[in-house]
Tab-separated table of C-alpha atoms and ligand atoms in Angstrom:
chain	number	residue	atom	x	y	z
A	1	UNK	CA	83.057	104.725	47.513
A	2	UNK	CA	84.864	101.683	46.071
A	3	UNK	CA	83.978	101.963	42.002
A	4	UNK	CA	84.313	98.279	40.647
A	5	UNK	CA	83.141	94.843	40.212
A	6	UNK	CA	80.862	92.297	37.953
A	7	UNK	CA	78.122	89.903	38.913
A	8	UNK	CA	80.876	88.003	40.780
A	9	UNK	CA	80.506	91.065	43.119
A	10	UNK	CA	77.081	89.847	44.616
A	11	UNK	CA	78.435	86.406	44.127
A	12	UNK	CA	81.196	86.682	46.226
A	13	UNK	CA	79.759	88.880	49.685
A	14	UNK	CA	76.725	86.389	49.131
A	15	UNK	CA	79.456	83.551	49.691
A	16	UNK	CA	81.220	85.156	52.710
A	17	UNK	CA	77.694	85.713	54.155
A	18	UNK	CA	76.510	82.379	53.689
A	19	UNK	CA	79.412	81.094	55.470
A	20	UNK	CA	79.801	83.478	58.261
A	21	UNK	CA	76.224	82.214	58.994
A	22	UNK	CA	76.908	78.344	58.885
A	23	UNK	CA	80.567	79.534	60.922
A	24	UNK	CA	78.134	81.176	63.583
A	25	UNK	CA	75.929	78.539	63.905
A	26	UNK	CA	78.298	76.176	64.553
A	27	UNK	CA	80.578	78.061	66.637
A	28	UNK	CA	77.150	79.158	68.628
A	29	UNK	CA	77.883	75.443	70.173
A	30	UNK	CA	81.614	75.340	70.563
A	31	UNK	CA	82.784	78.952	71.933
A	32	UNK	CA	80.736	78.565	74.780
A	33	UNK	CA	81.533	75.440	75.781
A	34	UNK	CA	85.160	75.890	75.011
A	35	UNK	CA	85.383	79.461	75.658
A	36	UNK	CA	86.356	80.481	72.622
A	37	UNK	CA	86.214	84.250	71.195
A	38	UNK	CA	85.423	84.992	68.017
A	39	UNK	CA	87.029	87.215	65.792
A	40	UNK	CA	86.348	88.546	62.115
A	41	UNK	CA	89.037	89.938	60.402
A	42	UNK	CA	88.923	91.554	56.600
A	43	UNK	CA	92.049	92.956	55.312
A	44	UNK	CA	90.743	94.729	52.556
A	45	UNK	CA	87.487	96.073	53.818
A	46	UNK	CA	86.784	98.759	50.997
A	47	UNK	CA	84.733	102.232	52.077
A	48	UNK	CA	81.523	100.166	52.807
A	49	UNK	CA	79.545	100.640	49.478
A	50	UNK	CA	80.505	99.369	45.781
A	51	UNK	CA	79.587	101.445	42.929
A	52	UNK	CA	78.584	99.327	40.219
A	53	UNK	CA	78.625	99.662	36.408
A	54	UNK	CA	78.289	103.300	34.561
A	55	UNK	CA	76.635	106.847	35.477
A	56	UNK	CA	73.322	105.658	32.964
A	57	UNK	CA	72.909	102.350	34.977
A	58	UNK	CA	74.433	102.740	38.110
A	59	UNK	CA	73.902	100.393	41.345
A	60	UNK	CA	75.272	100.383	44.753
A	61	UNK	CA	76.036	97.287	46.426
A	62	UNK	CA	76.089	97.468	50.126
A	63	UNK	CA	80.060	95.979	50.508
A	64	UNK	CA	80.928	92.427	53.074
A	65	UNK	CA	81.699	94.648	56.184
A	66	UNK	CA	77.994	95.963	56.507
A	67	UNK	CA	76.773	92.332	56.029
A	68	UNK	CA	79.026	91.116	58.637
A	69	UNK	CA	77.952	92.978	61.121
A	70	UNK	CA	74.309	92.553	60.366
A	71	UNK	CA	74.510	89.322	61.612
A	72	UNK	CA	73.585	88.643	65.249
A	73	UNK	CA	71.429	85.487	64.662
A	74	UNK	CA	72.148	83.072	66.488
A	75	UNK	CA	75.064	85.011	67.589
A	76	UNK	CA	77.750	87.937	65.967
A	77	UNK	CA	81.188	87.558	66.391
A	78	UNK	CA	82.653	88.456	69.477
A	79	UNK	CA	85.257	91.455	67.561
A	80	UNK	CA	85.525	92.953	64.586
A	81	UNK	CA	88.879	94.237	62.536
A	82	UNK	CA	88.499	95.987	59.209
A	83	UNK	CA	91.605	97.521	57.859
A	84	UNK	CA	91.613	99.495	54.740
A	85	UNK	CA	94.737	100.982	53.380
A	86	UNK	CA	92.966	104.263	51.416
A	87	UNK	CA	91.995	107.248	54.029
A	88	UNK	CA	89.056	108.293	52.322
A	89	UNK	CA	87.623	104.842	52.214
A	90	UNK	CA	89.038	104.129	55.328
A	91	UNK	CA	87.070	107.555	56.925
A	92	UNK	CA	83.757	106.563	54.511
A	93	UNK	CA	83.394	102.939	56.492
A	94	UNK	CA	83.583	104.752	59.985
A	95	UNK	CA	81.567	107.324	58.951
A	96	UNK	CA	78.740	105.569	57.252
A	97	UNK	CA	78.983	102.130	58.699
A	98	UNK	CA	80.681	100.921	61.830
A	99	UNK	CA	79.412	104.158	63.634
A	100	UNK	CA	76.062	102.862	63.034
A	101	UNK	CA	77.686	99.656	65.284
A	102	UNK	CA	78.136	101.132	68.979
A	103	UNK	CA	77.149	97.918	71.010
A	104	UNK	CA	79.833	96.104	68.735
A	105	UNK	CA	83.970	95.862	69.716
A	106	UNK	CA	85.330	97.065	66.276
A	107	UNK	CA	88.461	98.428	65.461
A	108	UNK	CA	89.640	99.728	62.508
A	109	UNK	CA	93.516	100.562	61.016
A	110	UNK	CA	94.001	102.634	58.242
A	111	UNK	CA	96.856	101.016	56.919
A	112	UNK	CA	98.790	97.835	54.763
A	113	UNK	CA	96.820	94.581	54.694
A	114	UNK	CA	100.008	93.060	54.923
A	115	UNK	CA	101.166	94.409	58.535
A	116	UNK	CA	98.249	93.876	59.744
A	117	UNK	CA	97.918	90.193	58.877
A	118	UNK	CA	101.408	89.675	60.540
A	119	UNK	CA	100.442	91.192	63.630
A	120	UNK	CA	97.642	89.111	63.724
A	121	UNK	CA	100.022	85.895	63.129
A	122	UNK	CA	102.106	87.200	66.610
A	123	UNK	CA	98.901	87.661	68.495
A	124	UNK	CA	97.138	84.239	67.874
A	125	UNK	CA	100.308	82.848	68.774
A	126	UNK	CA	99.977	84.545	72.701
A	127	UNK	CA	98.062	83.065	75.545
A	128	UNK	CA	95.135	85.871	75.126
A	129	UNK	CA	94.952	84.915	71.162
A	130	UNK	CA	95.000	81.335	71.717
A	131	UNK	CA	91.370	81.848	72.984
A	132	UNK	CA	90.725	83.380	69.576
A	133	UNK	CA	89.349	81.351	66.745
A	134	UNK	CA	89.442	84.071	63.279
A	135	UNK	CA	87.163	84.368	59.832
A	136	UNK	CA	89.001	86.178	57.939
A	137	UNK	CA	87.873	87.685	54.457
A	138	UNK	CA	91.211	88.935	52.369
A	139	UNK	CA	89.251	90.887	49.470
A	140	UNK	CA	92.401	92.908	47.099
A	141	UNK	CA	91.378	94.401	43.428
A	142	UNK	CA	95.021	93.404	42.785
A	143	UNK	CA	97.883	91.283	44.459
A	144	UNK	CA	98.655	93.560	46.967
A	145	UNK	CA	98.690	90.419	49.130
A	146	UNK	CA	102.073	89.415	50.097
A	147	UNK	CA	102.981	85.523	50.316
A	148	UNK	CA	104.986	86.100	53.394
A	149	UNK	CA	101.931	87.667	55.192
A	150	UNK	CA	99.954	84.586	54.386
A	151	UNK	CA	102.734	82.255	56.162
A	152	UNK	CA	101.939	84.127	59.375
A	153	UNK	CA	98.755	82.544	59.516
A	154	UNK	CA	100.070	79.075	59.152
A	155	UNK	CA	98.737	76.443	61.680
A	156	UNK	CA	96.971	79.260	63.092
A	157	UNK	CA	92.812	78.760	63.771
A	158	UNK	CA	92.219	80.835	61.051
A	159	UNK	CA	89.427	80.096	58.128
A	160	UNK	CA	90.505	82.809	55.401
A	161	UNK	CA	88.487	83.669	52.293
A	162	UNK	CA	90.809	84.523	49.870
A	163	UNK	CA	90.735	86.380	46.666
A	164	UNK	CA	93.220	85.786	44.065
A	165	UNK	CA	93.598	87.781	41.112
A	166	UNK	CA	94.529	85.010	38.320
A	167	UNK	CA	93.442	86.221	35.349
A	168	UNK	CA	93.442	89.859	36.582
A	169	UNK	CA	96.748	90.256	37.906
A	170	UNK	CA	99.201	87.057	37.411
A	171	UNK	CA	98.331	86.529	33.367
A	172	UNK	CA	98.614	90.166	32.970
A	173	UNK	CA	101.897	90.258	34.102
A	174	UNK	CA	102.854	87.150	32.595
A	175	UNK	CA	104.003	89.204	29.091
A	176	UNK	CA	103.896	86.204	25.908
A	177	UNK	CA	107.071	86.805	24.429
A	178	UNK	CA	108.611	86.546	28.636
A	179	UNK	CA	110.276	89.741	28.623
A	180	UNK	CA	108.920	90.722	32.039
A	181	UNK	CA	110.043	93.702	33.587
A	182	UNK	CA	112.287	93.526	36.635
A	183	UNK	CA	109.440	95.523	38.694
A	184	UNK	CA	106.543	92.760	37.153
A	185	UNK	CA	108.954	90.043	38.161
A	186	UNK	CA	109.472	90.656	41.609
A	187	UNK	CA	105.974	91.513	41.810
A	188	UNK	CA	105.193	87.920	41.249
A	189	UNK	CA	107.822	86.781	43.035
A	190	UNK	CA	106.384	88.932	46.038
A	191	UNK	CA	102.866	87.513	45.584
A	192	UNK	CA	103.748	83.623	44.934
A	193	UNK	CA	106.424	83.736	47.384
A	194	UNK	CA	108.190	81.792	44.873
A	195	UNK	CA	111.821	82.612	42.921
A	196	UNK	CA	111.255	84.284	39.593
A	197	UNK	CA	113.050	81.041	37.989
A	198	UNK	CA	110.715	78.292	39.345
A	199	UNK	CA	107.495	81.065	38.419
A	200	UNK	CA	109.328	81.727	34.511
A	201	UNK	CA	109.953	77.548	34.734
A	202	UNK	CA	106.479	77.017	35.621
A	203	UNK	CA	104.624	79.269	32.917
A	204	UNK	CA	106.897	78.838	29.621
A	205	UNK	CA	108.749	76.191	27.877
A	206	UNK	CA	111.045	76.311	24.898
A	207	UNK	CA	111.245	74.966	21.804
A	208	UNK	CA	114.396	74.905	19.527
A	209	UNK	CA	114.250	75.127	16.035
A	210	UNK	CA	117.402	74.163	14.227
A	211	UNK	CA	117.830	76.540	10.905
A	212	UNK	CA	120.454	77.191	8.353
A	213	UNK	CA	122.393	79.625	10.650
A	214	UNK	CA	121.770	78.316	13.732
A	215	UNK	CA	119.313	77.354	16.304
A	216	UNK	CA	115.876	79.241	16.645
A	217	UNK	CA	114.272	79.720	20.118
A	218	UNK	CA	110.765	79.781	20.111
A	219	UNK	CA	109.185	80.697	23.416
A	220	UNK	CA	105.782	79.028	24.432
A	221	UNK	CA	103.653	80.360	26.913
A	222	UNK	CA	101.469	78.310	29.001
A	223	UNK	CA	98.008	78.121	27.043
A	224	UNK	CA	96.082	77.896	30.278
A	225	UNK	CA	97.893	80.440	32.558
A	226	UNK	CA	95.322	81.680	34.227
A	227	UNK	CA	93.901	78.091	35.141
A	228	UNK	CA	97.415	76.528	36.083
A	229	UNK	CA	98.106	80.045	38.310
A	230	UNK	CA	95.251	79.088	40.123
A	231	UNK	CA	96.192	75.722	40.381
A	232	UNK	CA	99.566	76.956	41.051
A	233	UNK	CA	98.379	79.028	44.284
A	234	UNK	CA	95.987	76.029	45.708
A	235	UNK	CA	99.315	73.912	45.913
A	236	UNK	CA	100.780	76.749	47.872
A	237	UNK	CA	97.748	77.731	50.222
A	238	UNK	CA	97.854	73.973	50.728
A	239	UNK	CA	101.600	74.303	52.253
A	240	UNK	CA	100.242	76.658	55.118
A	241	UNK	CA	96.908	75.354	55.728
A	242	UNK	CA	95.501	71.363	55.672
A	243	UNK	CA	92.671	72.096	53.786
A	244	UNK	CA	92.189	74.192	50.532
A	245	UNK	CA	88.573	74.174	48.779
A	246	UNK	CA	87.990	74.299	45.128
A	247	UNK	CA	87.555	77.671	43.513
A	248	UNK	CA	84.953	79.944	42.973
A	249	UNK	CA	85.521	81.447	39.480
A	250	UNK	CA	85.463	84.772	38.565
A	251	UNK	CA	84.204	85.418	35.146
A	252	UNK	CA	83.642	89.303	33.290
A	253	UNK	CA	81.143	89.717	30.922
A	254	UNK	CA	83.094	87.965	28.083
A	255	UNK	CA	83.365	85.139	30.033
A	256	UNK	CA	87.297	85.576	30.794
A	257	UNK	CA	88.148	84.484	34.194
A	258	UNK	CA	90.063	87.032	36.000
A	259	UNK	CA	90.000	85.851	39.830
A	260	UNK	CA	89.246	82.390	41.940
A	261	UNK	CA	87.894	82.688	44.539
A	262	UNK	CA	89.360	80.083	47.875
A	263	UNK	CA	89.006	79.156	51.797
A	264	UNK	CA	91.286	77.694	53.449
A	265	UNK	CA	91.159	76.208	57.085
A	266	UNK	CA	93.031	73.875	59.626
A	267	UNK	CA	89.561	72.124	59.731
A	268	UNK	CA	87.689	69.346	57.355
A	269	UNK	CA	85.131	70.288	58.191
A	270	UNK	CA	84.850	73.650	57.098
A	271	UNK	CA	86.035	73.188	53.787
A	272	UNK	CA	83.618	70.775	53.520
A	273	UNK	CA	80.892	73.418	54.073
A	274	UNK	CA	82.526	76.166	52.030
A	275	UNK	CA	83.118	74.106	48.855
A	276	UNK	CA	78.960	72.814	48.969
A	277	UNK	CA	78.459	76.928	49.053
A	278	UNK	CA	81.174	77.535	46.144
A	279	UNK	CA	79.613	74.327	44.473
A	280	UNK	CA	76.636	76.169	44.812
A	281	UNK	CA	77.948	79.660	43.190
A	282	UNK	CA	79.978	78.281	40.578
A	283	UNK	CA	76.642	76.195	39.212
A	284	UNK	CA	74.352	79.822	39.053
B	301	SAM	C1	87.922	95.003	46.385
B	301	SAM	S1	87.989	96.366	47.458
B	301	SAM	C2	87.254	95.746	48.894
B	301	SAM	C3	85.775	95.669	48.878
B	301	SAM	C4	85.193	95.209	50.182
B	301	SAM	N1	85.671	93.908	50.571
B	301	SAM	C5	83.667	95.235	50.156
B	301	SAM	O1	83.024	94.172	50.241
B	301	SAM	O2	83.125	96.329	50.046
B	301	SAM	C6	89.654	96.455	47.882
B	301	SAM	C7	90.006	97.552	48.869
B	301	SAM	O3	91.320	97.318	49.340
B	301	SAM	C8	91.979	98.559	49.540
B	301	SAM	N2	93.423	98.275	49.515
B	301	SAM	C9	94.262	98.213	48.455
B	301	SAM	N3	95.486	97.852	48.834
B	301	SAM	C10	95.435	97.638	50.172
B	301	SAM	C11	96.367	97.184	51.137
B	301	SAM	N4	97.613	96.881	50.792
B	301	SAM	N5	95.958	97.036	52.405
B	301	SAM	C12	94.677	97.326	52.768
B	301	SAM	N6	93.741	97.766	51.900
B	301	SAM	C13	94.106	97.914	50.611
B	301	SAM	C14	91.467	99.431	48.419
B	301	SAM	O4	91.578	100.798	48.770
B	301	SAM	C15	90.018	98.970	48.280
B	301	SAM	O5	89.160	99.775	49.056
């Protein structure tokens, strides 16, 4: 059982939901006039229950990929793809969820998010995934998700709910005084898909102090990093897809953000729906 989360938890499945519903509805229309197949994809699908706050108060949350497949009204998606890189949450999900699913086409790789994103890329690019039009819910606790594997999707009919970890992962690693390890700096290289010179560029500025013996370097950290690395990935997602909603924020119980929360699409008229949902959320 996946052991994390705040009230953002709930927030967040109660988003995808919401929109997998208004995404069926609407799709109810156009796949069978055009044929279309449906296919819901979630890269980091978890063991199918969250475990919620300590042993006194404990709550289980009943994770996205149950949800997902709950929904058959006014119609389910045509397949399912969960991929979940842990065995033992990987085994937990079969086990206690998708065997409950037997009239549903569900597959399920224990493996990298990453790979599996790519080889999704190469198959919506065939004739047989050309009929495919893809939700897809990328969920990490960390930045385990690669830039590169993002660019796969480019162009693609893909609307992707995507988690990113700004105050969780990219401030953390974003050290005051800049001496970032090697390891931390490739990591964000990795995730931003950006050269650790624009990333160091884009976070700090100097200032030079001229003393008795010599010029002092002061090093200034970006007050707001984790709202300008949010900013900072919208302008990317916006290089691969046309349309980029605002954010859901993320906040812990001391009110520090630590993810944001996007969809991105090839269509208007999806982000127009998602952002009235994160609207929504971000108001409660
Ligand atoms: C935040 S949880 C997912 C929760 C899930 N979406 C839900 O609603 O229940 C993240 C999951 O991603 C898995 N994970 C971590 N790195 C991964 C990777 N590179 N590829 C696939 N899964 C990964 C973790 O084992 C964990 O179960």
């Amino acid at each position: 059982m996946n052991n994390f989360g705040g009230n953002w938890t709930e927030s967040k499945i109660e988003i995808l939901v919401e929109y997998a519903k208004a995404y069926l509805s609407i799709m109810n229309i156009y796949a069978t006039k055009y044929k279309w197949k449906l296919l819901y994809f979630d890269g980091f699908a978890g063991s199918g229950f969250i475990k919620k706050g300590n042993d006194e108060s404990q709550k289980i949350i009943i994770g996205a990929a149950k949800r997902i497949l709950d929904i058959d009204n006014p119609r389910s998606f045509d397949r399912y793809y969960f991929v979940e890189k842990e065995s033992e949450n990987a085994n937990e999900l079969v086990e206690k969820v998708i065997s409950n699913y037997k009239n549903k086409i569900i597959d399920v790789a224990n493996t990298d998010c990453n790979d599996k994103i790519r080889s999704m890329g190469n198959f919506l690019r065939t004739d047989k995934g050309k009929k495919y039009k893809v939700l897809a819910y990328i969920d990490p606790c960390g930045m385990q998700l690669n830039w590169k594997s993002l660019v796969a999707l480019q162009e693609l009919n893909v609307d992707a709910w995507i988690l990113v970890p700004t105050g969780m992962g990219v401030n953390r690693l974003l050290k005051k005084d800049k001496r970032i390890s090697d390891a931390w700096l490739e990591r964000l290289e990795v995730f931003l898909g950006l050269p650790k010179e624009n990333i160091l560029d884009y976070f700090y500025s100097e200032t030079i102090i001229p003393t008795l013996f010599g010029d002092e370097v002061i090093i200034n950290k970006e007050e707001k990093a984790v709202e300008k690395s949010a900013e900072l990935y919208q302008a990317r997602l916006n290089e691969l897809f046309k349309f980029v909603t605002n954010p859901y924020i993320l906040k812990n119980k001391s009110n520090s953000i630590m993810f944001h929360f996007f969809m991105v699409s090839n269509n208007k008229n999806a982000v127009k729906i998602a952002n009235q949902i994160i609207n929504k959320y971000n108001r409660l």
